[in-house]
Short mmCIF file of C-alpha atoms in Angstrom, two decimals:
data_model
loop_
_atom_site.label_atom_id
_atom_site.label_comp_id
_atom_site.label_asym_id
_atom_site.label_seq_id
_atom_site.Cartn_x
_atom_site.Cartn_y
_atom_site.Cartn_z
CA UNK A 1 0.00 0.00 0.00
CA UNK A 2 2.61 2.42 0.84
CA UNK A 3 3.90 2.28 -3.04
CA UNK A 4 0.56 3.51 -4.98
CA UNK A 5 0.05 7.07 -5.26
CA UNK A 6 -1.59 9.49 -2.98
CA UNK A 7 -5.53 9.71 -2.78
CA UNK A 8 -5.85 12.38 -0.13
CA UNK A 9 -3.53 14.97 0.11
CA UNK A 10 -3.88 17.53 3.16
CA UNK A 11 -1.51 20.61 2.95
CA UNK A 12 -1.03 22.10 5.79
CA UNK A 13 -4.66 22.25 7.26
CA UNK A 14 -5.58 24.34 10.25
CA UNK A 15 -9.56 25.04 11.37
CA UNK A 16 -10.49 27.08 14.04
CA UNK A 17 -13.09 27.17 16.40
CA UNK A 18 -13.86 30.51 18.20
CA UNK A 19 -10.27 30.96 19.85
CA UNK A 20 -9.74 27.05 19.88
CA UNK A 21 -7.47 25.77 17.39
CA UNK A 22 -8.58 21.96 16.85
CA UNK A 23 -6.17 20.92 14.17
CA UNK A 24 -2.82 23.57 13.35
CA UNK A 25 -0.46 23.22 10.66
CA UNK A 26 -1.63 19.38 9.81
CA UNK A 27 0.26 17.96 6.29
CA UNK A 28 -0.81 14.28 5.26
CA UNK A 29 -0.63 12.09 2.01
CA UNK A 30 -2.96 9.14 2.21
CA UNK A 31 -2.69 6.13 -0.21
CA UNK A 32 -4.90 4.88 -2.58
CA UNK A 33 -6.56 1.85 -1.52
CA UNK A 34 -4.87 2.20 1.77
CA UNK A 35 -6.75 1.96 5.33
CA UNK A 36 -5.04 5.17 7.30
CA UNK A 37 -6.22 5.79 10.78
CA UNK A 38 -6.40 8.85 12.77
CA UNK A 39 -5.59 7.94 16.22
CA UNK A 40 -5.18 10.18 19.39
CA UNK A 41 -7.22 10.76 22.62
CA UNK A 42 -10.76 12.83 22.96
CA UNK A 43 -10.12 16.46 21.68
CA UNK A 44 -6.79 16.07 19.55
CA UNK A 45 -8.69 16.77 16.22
CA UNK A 46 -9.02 13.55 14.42
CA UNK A 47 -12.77 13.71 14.23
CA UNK A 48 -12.44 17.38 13.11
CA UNK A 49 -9.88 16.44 10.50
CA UNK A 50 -12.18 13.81 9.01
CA UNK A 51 -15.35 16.29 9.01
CA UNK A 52 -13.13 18.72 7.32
CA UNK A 53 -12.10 16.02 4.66
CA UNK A 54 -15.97 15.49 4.00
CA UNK A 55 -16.88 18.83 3.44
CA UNK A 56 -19.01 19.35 6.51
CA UNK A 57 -16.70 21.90 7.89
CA UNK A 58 -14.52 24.49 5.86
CA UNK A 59 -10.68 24.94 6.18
CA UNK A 60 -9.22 28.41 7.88
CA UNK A 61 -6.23 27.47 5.93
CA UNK A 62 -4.83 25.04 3.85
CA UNK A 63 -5.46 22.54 1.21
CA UNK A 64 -7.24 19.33 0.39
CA UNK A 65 -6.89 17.16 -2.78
CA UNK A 66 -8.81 13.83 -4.36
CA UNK A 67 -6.83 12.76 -6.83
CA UNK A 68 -5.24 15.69 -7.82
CA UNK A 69 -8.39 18.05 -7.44
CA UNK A 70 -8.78 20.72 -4.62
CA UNK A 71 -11.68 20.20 -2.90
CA UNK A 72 -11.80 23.41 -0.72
CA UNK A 73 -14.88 24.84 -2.10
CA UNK A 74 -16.67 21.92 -3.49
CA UNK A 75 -20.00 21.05 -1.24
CA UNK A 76 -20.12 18.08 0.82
CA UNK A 77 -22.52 16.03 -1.73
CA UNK A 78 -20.31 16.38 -4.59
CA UNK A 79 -16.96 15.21 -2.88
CA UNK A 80 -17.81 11.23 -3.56
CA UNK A 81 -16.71 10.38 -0.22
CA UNK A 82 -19.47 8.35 2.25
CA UNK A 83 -18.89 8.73 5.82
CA UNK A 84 -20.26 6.35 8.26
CA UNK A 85 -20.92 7.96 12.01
CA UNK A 86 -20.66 6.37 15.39
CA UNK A 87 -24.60 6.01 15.65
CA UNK A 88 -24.91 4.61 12.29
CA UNK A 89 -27.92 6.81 11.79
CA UNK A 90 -30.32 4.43 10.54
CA UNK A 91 -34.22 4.79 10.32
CA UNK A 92 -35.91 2.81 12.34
CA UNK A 93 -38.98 2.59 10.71
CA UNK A 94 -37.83 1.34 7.23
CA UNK A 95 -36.37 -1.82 6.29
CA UNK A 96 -32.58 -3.02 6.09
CA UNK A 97 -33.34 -2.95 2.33
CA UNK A 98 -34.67 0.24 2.71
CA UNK A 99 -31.83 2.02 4.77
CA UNK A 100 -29.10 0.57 2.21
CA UNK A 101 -31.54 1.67 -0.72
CA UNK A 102 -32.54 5.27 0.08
CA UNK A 103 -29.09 6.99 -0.98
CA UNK A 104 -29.76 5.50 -4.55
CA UNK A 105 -33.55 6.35 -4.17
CA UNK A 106 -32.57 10.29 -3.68
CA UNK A 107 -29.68 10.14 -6.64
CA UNK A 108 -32.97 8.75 -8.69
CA UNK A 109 -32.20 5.49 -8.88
CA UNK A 110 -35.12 3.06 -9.31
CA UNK A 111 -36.39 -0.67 -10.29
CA UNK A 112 -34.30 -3.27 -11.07
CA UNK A 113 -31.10 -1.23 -11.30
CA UNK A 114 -31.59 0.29 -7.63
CA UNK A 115 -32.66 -3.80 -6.53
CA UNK A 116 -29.23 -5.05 -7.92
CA UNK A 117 -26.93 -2.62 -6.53
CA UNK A 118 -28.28 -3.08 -3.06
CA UNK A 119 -28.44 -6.98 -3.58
CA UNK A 120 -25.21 -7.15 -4.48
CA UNK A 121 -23.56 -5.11 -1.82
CA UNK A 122 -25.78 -7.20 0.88
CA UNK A 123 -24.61 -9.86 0.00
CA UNK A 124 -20.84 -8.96 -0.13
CA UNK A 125 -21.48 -7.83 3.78
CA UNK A 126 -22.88 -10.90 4.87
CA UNK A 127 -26.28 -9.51 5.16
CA UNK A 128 -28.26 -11.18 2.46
CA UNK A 129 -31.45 -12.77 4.35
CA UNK A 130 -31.92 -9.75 6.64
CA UNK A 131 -33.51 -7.17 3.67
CA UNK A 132 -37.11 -7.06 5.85
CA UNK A 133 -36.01 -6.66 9.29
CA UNK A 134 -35.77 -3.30 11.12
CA UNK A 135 -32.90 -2.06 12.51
CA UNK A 136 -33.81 -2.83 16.29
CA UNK A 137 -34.39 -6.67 14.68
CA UNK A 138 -30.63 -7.24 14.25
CA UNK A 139 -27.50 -7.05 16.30
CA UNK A 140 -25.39 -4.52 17.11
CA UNK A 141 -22.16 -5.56 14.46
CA UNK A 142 -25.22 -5.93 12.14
CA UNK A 143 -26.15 -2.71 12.03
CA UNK A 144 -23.12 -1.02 11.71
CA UNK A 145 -22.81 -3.44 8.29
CA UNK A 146 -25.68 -1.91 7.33
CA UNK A 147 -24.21 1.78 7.30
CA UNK A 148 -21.24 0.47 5.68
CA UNK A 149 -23.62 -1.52 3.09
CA UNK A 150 -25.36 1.88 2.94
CA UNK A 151 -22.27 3.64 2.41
CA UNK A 152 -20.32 1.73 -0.18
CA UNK A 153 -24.09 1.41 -2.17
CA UNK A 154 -22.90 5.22 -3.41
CA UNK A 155 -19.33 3.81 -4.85
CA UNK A 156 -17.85 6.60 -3.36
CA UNK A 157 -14.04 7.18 -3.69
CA UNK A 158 -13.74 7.63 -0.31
CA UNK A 159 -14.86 6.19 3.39
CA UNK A 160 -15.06 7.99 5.86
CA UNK A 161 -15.27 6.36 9.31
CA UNK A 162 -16.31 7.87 12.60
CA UNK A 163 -15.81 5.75 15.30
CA UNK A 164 -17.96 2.77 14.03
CA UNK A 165 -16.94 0.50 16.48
CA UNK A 166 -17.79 2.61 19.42
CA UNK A 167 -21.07 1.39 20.07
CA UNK A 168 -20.27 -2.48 20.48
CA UNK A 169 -19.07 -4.41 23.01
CA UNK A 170 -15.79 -5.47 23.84
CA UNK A 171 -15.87 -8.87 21.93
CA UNK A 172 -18.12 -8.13 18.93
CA UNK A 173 -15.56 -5.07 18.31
CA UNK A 174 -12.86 -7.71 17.72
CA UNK A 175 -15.06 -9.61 15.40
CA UNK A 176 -16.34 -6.40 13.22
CA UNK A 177 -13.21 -5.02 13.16
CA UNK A 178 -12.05 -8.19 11.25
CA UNK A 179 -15.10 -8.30 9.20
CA UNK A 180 -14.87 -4.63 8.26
CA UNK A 181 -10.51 -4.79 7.32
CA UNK A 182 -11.61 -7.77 5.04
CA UNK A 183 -14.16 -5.74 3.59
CA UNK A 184 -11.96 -2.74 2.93
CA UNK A 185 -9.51 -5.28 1.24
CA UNK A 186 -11.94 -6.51 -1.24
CA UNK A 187 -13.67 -3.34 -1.94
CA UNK A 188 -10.20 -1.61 -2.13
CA UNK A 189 -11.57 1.61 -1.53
CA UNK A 190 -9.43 4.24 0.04
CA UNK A 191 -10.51 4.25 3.83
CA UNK A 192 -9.78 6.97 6.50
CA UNK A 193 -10.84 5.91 10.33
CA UNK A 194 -10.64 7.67 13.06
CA UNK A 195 -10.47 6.03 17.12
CA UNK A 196 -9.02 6.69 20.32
CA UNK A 197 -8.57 2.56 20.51
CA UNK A 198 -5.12 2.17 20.00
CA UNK A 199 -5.42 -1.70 19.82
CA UNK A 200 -8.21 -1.19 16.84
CA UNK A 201 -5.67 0.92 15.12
CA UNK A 202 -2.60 -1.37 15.27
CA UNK A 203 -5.10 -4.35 13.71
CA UNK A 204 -6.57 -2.86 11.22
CA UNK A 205 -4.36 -0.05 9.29
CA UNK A 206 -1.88 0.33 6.90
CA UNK A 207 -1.08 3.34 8.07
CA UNK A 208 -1.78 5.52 11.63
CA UNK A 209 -1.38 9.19 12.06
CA UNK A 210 -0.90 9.87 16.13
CA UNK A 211 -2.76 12.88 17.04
CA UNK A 212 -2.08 15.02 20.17
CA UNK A 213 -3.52 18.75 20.95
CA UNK A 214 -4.67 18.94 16.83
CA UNK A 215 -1.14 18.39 15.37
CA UNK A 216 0.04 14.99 13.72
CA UNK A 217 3.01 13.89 16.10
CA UNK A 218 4.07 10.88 14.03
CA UNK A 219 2.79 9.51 11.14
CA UNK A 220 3.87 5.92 9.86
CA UNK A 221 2.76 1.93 9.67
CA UNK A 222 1.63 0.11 13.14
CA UNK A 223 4.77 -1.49 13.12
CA UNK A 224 6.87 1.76 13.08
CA UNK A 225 4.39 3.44 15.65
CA UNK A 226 4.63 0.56 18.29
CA UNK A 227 8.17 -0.54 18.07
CA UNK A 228 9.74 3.06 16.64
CA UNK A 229 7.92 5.60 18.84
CA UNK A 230 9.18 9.03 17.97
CA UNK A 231 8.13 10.64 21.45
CA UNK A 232 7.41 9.93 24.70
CA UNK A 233 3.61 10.24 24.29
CA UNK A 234 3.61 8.05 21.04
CA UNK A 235 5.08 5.42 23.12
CA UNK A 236 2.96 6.10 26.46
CA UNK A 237 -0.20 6.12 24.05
CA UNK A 238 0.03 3.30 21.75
CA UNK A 239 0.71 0.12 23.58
CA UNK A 240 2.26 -0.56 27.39
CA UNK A 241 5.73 1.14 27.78
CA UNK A 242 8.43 1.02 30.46
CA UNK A 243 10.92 4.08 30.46
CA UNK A 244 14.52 4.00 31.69
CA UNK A 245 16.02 7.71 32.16
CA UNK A 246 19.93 8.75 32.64
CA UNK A 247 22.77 9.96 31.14
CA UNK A 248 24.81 8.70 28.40
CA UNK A 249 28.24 7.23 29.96
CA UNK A 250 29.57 5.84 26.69
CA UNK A 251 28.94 6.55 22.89
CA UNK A 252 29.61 5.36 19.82
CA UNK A 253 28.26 4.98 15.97
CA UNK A 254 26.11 1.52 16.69
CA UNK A 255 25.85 1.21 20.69
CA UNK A 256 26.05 3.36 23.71
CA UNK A 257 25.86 2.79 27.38
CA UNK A 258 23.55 4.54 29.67
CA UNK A 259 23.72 5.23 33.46
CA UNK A 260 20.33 4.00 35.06
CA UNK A 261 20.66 4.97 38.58
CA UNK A 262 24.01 3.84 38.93
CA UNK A 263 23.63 0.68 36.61
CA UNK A 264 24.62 0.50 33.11
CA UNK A 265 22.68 -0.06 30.60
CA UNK A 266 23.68 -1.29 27.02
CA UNK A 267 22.07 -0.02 24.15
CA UNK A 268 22.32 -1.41 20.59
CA UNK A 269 20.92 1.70 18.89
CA UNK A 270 22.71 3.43 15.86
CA UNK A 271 22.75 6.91 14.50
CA UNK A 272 21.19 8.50 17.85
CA UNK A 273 24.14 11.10 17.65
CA UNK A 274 24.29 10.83 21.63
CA UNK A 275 27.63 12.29 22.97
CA UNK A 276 28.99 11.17 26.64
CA UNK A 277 26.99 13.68 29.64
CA UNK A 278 23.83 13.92 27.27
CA UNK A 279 20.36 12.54 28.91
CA UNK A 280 18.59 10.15 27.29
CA UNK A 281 15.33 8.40 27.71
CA UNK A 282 14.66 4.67 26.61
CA UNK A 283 11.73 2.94 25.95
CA UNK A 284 11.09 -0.99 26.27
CA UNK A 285 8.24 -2.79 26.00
CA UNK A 286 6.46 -5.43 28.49
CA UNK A 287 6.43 -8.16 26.32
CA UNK A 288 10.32 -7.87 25.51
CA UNK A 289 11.87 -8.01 29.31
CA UNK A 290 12.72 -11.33 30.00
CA UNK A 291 11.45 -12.05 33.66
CA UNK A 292 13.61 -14.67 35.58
CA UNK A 293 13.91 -16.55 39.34
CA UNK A 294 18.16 -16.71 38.33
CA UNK A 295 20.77 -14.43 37.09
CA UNK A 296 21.21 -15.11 33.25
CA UNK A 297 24.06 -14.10 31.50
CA UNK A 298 24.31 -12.56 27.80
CA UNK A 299 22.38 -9.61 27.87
CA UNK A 300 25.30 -7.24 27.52
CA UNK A 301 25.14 -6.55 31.72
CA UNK A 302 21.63 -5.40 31.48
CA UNK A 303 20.32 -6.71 34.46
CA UNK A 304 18.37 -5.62 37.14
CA UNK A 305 17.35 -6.87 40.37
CA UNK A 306 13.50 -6.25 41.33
CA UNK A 307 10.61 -7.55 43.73
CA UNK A 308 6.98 -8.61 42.42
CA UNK A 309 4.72 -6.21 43.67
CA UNK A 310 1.58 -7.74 42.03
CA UNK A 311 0.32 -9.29 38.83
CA UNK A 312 -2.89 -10.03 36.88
CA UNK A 313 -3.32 -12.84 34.79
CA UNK A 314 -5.26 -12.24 31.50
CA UNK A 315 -5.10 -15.65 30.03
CA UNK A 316 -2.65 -15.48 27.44
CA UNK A 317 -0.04 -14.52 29.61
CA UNK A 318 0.59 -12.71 33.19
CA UNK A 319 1.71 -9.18 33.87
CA UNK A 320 3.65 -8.33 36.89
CA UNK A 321 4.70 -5.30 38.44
CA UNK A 322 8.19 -5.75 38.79
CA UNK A 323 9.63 -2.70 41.45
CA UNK A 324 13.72 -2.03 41.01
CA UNK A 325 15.13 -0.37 44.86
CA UNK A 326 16.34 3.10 43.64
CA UNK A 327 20.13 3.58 44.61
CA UNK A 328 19.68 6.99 44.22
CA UNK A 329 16.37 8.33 45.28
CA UNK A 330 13.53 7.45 47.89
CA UNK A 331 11.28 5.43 45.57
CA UNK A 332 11.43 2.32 43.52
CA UNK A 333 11.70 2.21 39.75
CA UNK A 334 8.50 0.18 38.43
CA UNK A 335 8.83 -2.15 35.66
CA UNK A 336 5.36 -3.74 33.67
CA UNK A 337 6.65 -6.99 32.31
CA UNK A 338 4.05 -9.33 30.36
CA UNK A 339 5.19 -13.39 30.32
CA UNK A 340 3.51 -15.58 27.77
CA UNK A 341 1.91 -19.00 28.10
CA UNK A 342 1.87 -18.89 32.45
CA UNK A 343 1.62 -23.08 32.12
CA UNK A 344 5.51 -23.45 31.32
CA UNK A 345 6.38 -21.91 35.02
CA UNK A 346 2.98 -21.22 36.81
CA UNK A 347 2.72 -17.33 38.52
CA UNK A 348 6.39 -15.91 39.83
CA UNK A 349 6.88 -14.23 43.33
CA UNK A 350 8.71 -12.71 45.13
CA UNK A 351 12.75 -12.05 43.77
CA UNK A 352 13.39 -12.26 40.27
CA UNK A 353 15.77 -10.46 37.83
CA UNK A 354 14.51 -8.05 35.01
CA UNK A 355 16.54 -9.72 31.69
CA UNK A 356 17.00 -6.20 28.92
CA UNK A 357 17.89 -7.34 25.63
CA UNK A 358 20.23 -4.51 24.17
CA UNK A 359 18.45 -4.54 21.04
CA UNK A 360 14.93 -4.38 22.50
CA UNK A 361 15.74 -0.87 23.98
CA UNK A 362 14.69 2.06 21.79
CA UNK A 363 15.79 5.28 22.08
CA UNK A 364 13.47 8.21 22.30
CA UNK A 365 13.94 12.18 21.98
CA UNK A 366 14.47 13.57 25.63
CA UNK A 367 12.15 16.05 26.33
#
């Protein structure tokens, strides 16, 4: 996806409310065919961003393209771009049929054309059989199909998705959310979502643009935004993250060591540019601190001596609060490691050693 050539291009888009600037200075090229999610916590712009791209609201500055046309002054109905909301806004009173049929109905559609188009699209949702039930007749992930079906009736160019997921519970999200990536795929429209779910975003983009206080902070797949954080809130936001703070003892072009409150720390990281004295900040994640009842050697000295405070156990694996004694201050450092598979060794307690792979460290911007 990241090869084919840009759908949506936003130059540089600001919009204003009052004296509240909801998205400043934002510059995005979006993929055609790709699924690009806006991601970022409640008032950061995203939804404001994806109104602006549908015409509801106008631009104080800046620029948006489809395919190559500005579409700054072109009305809302004439963009070719379906958006579906987080209520799915659909009558009651008429029919599934009905709901998926109306947007043809207005554009003059009729008979046997109108019948085919929303048979077909039905049936590519997994909704064929349900035409004469109401809305309140089916389930929850049903309905949102059926403002997607509703939707992607129009062939637009471009979806437009509002937190669709919102609405559903915690287990029918993960089975939508499938449903509706699979869907994108085979309708290979160009799709831009917008959550504050980070897990939804890392399953089903190709790209995510992190949103904090209405500016883009990093922009780039779900594999660079979880394991290549360019910030401290990209890494605090998306996913679980431990941090390890100090200054730089030793430097080089592919490596340098840190001092963690008195303990050094090796760090396979090239091209940082770090110098001996500067601060640094590191970032590791739960899942890739090896937790262990023995010392272990061949982690390049990076280990660290902790006490289980607690854990939960979700299933899949346990996480423990791990808790480091400081050497240098009055409180423990706290560590969130996550073990797979708890079978192999049961639940630890008590002592255990905190196992840093040097490559598994990633070095963020101190700020």
């Amino acid at each position: 996806m990241t090869d084919a050539p840009a759908h949506i291009v936003i130059q540089r888009l600001t919009k204003r409310f009052g004296s509240v600037t909801a998205v400043r200075d934002v510059s995005l090229e979006i993929a055609r065919g790709s699924f690009t999610t806006l991601l970022g916590p409640s008032g950061c712009g995203k939804t404001t961003i994806l109104r602006t791209l549908a015409g509801f609201y106008e631009a104080d500055m800046g620029n948006i393209f489809f395919s190559g046309r500005r579409m700054n002054d072109v009305p809302s109905h004439r963009r070719n771009a379906a958006m579906v909301f987080q209520d799915y806004a659909l009558f009651p009173h008429m029919t599934v049929f009905e709901n998926v049929a109306y947007g043809l109905k207005i554009a003059g559609l009729r008979g046997e054309a109108l019948r085919r188009k929303v048979e077909r699209v039905l049936t590519d949702l997994g909704l064929a059989g349900l035409e004469d039930r109401l809305p309140g007749m089916i389930s929850g992930g049903q309905q949102q199909r059926v403002a997607l079906a509703r939707a992607l009736v129009m062939e637009p160019e471009i979806l437009l998705l509002d937190e669709p997921l919102s609405n559903l519970d915690a287990k029918l999200r993960v089975t939508v959310r499938a449903e509706l990536r699979q869907i994108q795929r085979h309708v290979g429209i160009t799709t831009v979502y917008v959550t504050h779910d980070q897990e939804e975003a890392l399953a089903l983009s190709d790209r995510i643009a992190v949103m904090s206080q209405g500016e883009v902070v990093q922009y780039g797949t779900p594999w660079e935004i979880y394991y290549t954080p360019q910030s401290v809130f990209v890494a605090d936001f998306v996913g679980t993250a431990n941090f390890i703070r100090g200054q730089v003892r030793e430097a080089g072009p592919h490596r340098f060591t840190l001092d963690f409150d008195g303990s050094p720390i090796a760090v396979a990281s090239p091209g940082t540019g770090l110098r001996p004295g500067d601060t640094a900040i590191l970032n590791i994640r739960p899942e890739a601190i090896r937790l262990t009842t023995t010392r272990l050697d061949g982690f390049g000295g990076n280990v660290l001596a902790g006490r289980i405070r607690t854990h939960a156990f979700v299933g899949q694996w346990v996480r423990y609060w791990v808790e480091v004694p400081a050497r240098q201050g009055p409180s423990p450092h706290e560590f969130i490691v996550d073990v797979p598979d708890p079978r192999e060794r049961g639940v630890l307690d008590g002592r255990v050693f905190l196992c840093l792979e040097p490559g598994n460290l990633h070095h963020l911007q101190a700020g």
